[in-house]
mmCIF file of C-alpha atoms in Angstrom:
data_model
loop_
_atom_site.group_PDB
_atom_site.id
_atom_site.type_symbol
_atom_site.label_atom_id
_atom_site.label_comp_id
_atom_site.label_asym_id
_atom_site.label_seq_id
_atom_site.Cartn_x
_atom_site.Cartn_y
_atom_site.Cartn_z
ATOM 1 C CA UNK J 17 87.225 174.395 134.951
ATOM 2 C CA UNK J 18 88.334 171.261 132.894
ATOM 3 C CA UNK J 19 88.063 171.574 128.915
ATOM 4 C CA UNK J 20 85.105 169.516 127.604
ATOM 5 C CA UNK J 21 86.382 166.172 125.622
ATOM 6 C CA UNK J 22 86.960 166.783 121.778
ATOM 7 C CA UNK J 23 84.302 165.561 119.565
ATOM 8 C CA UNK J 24 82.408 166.204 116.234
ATOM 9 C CA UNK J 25 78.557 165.929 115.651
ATOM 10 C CA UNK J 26 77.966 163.863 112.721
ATOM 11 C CA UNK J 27 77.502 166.595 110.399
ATOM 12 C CA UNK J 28 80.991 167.843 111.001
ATOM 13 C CA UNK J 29 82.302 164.301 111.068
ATOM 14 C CA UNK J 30 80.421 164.081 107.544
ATOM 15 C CA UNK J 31 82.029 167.236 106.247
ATOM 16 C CA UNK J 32 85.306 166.366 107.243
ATOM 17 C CA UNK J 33 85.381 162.827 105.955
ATOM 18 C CA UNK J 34 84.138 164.731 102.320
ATOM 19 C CA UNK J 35 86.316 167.254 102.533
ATOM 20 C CA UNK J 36 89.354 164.979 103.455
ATOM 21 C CA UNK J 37 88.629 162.711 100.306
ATOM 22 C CA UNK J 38 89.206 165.194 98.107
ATOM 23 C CA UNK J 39 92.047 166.647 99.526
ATOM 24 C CA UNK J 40 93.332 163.533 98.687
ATOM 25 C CA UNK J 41 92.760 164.334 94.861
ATOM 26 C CA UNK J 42 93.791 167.663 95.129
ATOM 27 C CA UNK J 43 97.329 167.001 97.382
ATOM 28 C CA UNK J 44 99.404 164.130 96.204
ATOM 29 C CA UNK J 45 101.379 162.635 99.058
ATOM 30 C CA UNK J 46 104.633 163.962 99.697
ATOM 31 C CA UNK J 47 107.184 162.618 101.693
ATOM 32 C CA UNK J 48 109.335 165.885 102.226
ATOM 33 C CA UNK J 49 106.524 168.542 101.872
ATOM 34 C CA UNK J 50 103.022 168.265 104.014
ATOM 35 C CA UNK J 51 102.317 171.685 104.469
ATOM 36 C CA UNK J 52 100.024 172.248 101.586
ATOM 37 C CA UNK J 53 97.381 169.501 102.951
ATOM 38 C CA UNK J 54 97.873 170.131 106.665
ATOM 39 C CA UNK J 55 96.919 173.583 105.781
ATOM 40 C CA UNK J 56 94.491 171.855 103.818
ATOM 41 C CA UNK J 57 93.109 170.293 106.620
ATOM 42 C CA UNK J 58 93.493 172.918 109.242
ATOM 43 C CA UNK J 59 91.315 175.359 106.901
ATOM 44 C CA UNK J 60 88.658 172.292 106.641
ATOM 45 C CA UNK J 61 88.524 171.312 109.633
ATOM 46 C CA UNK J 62 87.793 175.030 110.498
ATOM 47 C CA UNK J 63 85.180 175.454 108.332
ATOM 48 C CA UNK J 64 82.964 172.719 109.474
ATOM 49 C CA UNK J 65 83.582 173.470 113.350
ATOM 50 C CA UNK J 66 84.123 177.245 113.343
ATOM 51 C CA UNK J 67 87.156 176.759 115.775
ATOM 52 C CA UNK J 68 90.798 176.274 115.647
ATOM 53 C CA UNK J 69 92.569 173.424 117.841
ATOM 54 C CA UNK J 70 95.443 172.163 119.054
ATOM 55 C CA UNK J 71 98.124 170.108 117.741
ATOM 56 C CA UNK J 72 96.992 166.989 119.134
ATOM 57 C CA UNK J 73 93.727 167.073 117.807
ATOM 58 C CA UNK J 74 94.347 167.460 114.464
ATOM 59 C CA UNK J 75 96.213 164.645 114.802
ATOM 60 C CA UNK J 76 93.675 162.610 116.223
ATOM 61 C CA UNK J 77 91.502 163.880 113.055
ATOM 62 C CA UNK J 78 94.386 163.036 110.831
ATOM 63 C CA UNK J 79 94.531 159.141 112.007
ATOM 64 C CA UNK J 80 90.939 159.188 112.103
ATOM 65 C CA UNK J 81 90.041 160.606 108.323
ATOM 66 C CA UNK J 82 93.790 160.312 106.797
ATOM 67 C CA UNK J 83 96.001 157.473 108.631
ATOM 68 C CA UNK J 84 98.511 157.351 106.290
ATOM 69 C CA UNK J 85 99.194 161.369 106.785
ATOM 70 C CA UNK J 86 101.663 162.133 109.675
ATOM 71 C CA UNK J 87 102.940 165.282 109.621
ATOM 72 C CA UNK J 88 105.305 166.333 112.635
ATOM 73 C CA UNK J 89 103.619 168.232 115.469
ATOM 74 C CA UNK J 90 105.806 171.402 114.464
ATOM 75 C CA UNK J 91 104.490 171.653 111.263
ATOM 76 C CA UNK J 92 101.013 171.070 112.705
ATOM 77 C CA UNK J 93 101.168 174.082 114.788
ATOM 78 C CA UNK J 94 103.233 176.052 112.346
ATOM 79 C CA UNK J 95 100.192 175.326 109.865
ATOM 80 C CA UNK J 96 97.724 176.666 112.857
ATOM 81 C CA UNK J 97 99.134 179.481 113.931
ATOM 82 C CA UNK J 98 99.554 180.709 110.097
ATOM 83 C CA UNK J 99 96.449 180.245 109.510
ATOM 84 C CA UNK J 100 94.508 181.811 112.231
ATOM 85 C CA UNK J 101 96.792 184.653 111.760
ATOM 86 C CA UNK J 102 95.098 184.807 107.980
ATOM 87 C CA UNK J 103 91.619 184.429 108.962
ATOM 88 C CA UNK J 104 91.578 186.202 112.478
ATOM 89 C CA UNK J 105 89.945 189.854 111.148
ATOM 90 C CA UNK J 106 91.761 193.286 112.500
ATOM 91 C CA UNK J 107 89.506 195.536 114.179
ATOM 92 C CA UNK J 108 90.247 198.709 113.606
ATOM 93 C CA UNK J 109 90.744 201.403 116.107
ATOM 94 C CA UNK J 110 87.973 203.344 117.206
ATOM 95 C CA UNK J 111 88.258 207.123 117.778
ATOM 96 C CA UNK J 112 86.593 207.019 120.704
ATOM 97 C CA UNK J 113 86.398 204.677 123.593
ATOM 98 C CA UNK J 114 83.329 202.630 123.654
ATOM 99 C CA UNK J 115 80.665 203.472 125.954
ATOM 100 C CA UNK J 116 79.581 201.505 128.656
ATOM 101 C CA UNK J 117 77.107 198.443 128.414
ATOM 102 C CA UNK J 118 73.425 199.780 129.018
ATOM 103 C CA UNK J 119 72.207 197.887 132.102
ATOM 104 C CA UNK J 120 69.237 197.618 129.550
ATOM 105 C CA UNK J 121 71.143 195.082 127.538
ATOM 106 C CA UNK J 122 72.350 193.221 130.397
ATOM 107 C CA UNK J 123 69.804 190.312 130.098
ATOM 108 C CA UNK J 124 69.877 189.646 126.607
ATOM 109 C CA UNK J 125 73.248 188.944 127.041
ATOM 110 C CA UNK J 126 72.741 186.608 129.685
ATOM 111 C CA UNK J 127 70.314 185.293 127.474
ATOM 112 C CA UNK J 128 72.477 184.829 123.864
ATOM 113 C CA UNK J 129 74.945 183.127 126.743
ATOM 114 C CA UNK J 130 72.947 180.592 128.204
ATOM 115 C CA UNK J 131 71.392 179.780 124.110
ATOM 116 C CA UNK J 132 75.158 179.856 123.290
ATOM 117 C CA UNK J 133 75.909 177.070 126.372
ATOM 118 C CA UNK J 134 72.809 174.963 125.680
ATOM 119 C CA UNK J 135 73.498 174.071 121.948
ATOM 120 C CA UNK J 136 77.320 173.930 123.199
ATOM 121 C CA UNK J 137 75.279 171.293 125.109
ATOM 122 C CA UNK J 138 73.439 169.720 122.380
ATOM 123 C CA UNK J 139 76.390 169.746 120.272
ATOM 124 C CA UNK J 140 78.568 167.554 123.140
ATOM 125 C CA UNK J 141 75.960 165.337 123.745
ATOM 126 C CA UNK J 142 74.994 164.573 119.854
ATOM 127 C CA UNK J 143 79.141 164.219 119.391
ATOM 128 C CA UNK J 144 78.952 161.792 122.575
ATOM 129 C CA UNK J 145 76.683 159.988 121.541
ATOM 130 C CA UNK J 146 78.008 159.569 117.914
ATOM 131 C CA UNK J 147 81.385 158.611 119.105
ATOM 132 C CA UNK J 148 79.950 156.070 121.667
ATOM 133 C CA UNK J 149 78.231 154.760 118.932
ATOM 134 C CA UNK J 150 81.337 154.875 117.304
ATOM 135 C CA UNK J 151 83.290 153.158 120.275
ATOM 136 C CA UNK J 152 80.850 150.437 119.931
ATOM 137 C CA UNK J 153 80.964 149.734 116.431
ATOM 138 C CA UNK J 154 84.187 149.191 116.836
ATOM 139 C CA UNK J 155 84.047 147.417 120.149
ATOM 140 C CA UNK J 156 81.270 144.997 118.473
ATOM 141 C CA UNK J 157 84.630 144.600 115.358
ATOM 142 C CA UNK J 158 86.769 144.066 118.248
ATOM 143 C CA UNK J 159 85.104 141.326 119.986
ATOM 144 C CA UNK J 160 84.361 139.465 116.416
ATOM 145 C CA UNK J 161 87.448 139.604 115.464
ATOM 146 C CA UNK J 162 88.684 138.617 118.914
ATOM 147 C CA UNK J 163 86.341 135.182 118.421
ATOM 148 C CA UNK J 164 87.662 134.726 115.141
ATOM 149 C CA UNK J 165 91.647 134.766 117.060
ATOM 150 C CA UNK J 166 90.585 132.662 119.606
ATOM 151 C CA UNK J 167 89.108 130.068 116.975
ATOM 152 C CA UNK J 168 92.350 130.392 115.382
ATOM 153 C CA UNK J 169 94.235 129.864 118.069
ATOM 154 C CA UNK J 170 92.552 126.536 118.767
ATOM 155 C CA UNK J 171 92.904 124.977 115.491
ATOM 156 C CA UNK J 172 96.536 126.154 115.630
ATOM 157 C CA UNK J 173 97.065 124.373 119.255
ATOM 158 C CA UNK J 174 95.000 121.569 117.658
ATOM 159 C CA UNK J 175 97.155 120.996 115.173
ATOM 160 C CA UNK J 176 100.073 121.423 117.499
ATOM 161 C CA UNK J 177 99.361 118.560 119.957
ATOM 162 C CA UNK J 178 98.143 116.766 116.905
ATOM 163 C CA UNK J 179 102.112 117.182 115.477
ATOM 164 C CA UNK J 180 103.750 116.679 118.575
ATOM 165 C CA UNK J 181 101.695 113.006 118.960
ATOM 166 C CA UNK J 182 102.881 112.684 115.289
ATOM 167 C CA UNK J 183 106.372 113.550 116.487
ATOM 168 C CA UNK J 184 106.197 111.225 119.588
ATOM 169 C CA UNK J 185 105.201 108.070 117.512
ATOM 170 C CA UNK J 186 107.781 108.916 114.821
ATOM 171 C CA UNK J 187 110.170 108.867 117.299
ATOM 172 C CA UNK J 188 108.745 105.974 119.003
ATOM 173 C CA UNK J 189 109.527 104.340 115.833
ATOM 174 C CA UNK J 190 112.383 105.315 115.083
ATOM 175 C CA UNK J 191 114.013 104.276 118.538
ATOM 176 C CA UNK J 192 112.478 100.447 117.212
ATOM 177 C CA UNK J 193 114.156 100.646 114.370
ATOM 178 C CA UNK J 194 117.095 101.874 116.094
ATOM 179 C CA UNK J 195 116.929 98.727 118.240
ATOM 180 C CA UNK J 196 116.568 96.587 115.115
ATOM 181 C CA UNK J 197 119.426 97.913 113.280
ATOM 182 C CA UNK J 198 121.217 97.401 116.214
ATOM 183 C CA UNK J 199 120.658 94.021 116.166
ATOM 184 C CA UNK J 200 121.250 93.659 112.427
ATOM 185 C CA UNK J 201 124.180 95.451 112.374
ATOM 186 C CA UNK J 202 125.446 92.746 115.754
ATOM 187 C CA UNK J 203 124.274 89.765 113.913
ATOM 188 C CA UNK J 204 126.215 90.832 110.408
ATOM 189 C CA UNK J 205 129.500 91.279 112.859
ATOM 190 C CA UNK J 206 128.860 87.715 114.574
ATOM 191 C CA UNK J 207 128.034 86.701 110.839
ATOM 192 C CA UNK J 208 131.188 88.430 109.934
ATOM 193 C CA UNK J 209 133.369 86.554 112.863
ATOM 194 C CA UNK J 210 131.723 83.221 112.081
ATOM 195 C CA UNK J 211 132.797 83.837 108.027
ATOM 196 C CA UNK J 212 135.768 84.701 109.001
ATOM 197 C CA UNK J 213 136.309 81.444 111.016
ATOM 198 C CA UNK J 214 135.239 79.088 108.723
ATOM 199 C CA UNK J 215 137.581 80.291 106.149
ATOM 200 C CA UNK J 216 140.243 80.220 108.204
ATOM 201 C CA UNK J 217 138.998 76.465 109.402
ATOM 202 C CA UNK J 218 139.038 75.809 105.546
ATOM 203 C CA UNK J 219 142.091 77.412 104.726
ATOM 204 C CA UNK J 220 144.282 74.801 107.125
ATOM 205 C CA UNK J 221 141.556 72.108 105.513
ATOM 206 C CA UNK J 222 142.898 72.856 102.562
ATOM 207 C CA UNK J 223 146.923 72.868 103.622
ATOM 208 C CA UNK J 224 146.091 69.847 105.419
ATOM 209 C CA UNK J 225 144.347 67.756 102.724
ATOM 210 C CA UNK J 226 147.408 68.929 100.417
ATOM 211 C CA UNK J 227 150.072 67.873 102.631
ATOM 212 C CA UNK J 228 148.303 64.568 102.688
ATOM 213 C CA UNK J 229 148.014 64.720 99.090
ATOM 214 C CA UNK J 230 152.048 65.429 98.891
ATOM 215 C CA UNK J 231 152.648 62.559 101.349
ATOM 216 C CA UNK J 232 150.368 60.069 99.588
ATOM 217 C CA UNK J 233 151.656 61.128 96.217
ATOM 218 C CA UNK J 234 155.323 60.300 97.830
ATOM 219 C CA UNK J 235 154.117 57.207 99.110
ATOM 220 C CA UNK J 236 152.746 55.904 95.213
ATOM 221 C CA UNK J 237 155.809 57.021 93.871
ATOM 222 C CA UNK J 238 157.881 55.074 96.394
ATOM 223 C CA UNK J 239 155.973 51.997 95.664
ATOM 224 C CA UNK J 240 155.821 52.476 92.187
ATOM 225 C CA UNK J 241 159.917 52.382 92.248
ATOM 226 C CA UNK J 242 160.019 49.444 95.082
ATOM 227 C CA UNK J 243 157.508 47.453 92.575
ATOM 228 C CA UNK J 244 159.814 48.367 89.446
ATOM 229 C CA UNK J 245 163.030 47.377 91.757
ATOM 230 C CA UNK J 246 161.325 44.248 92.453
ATOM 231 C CA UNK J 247 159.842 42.952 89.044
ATOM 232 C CA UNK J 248 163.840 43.671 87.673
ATOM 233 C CA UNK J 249 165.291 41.321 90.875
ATOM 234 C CA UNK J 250 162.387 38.928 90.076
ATOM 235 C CA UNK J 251 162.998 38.615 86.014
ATOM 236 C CA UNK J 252 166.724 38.659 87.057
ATOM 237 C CA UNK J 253 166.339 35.789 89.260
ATOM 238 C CA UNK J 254 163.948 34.064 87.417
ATOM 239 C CA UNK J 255 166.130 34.221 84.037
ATOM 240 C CA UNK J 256 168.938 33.033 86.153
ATOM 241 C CA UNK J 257 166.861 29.862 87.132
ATOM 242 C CA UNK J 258 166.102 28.873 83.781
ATOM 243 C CA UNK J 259 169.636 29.023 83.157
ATOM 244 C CA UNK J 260 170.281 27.179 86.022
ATOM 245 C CA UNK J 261 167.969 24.230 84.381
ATOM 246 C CA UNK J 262 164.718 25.493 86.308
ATOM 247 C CA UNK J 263 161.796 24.261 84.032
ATOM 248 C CA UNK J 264 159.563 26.778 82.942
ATOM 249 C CA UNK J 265 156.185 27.003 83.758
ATOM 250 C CA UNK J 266 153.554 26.091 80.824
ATOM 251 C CA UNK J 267 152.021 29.890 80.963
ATOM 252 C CA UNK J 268 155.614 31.630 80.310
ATOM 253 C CA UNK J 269 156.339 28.972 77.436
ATOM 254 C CA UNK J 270 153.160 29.816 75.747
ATOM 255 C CA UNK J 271 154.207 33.588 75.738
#
């Protein structure tokens, strides 16, 4: 026959969760000991069901009443197996071995069995129904907070096509002003060229106009002597007709 799920009626659950806070007070946490409070534990959890379980369980009870308690399953059964040994009672040996059931006894037996199975009964069902209650609490917390993650999840992918349009147009943008300072930067090297040019073009201007200033200059200079050679030959002449009895003109003999 299967063993019945594990569960607590909500007096035990009440008892524990009382108990467990102030075990808290009573047992520090210790990294390299647990012992004391899983014993602790064990001894409370065994006074508000009457039974002892297994390793697994009280580690179910220990995430559900102390999460941040995780003792190793050794020590968990160590802890169990110590215990019961303290509280299990000897009986002692009987002289005698014991009679026989009377058949007369027989059906209240049967009887303190079937009372036994029946609040067994009760005791399951008021434990299922607390921990379906319980289930659904917490699926009701579940499906909250799942709407409050899918909310959040929109306004994050909102905001995420919202930066990658943002993105798009910047780079929109900047590919325009790529273009443009790639036509800038083609007109500065045509401007550059063109400069360039011109100063060469004015450069030979400027050799040319003073060559021709040299040659001109030459020129003056040549005349200026060819004048001054000619006004000597013309005074020399001239004195030379006076001498030869040339008359001289009214202007000169004024002078």
């Amino acid at each position: 026959m299967p063993r019945p799920p594990f569960s607590l009626t909500d007096n035990q659950a009440r008892v524990i969760s009382a108990g467990v806070a102030q075990l808290e007070l009573d047992y520090p946490i210790d990294p390299q000991n647990h012992r004391p409070f899983v014993r602790a534990f064990i001894r409370l959890v065994h006074s508000a069901t009457g039974r002892f379980y297994s390793p697994a369980v009280y580690r179910r009870l220990l995430g559900a009443y102390a999460e941040h308690r995780r003792p190793s399953t050794s020590t968990l059964a160590a802890e169990k197996a110590a215990l019961a040994a303290e509280t299990t009672p000897v009986e002692p040996a009987s002289e005698a071995a014991a009679p026989l059931s009377v058949p007369s006894a027989l059906p209240a037996l049967i009887a303190n069995v079937v009372a036994d199975a029946m609040a067994q009964s009760r005791r399951v069902d008021g434990g299922a129904a607390a921990q379906a209650a319980f289930y659904a609490d917490r699926l009701r917390e579940t499906e909250l907070e799942l709407r409050t993650e899918r909310l959040n999840a929109a306004q994050l992918l909102a905001a995420l096509n919202q930066c990658r349009e943002t993105a798009a147009q910047q780079a929109e943008e900047a590919e325009k002003l790529r273009g443009i300072v790639s036509a800038q930067s083609e007109a500065i090297t045509k401007l550059t060229a063109e400069v360039s040019d011109l100063r060469k073009f004015a450069l030979v201007a400027i050799d040319d106009a003073r060559g021709e200033t040299r040659t001109w200059k030459d020129r003056a200079a040549y005349l200026e002597s060819q004048r001054q050679l000619d006004s000597r030959l013309l005074e020399t002449f001239r004195q030379k007709a006076y001498r030869n009895g040339a008359d001289i003109p009214e202007l000169l003999k004024k002078t």
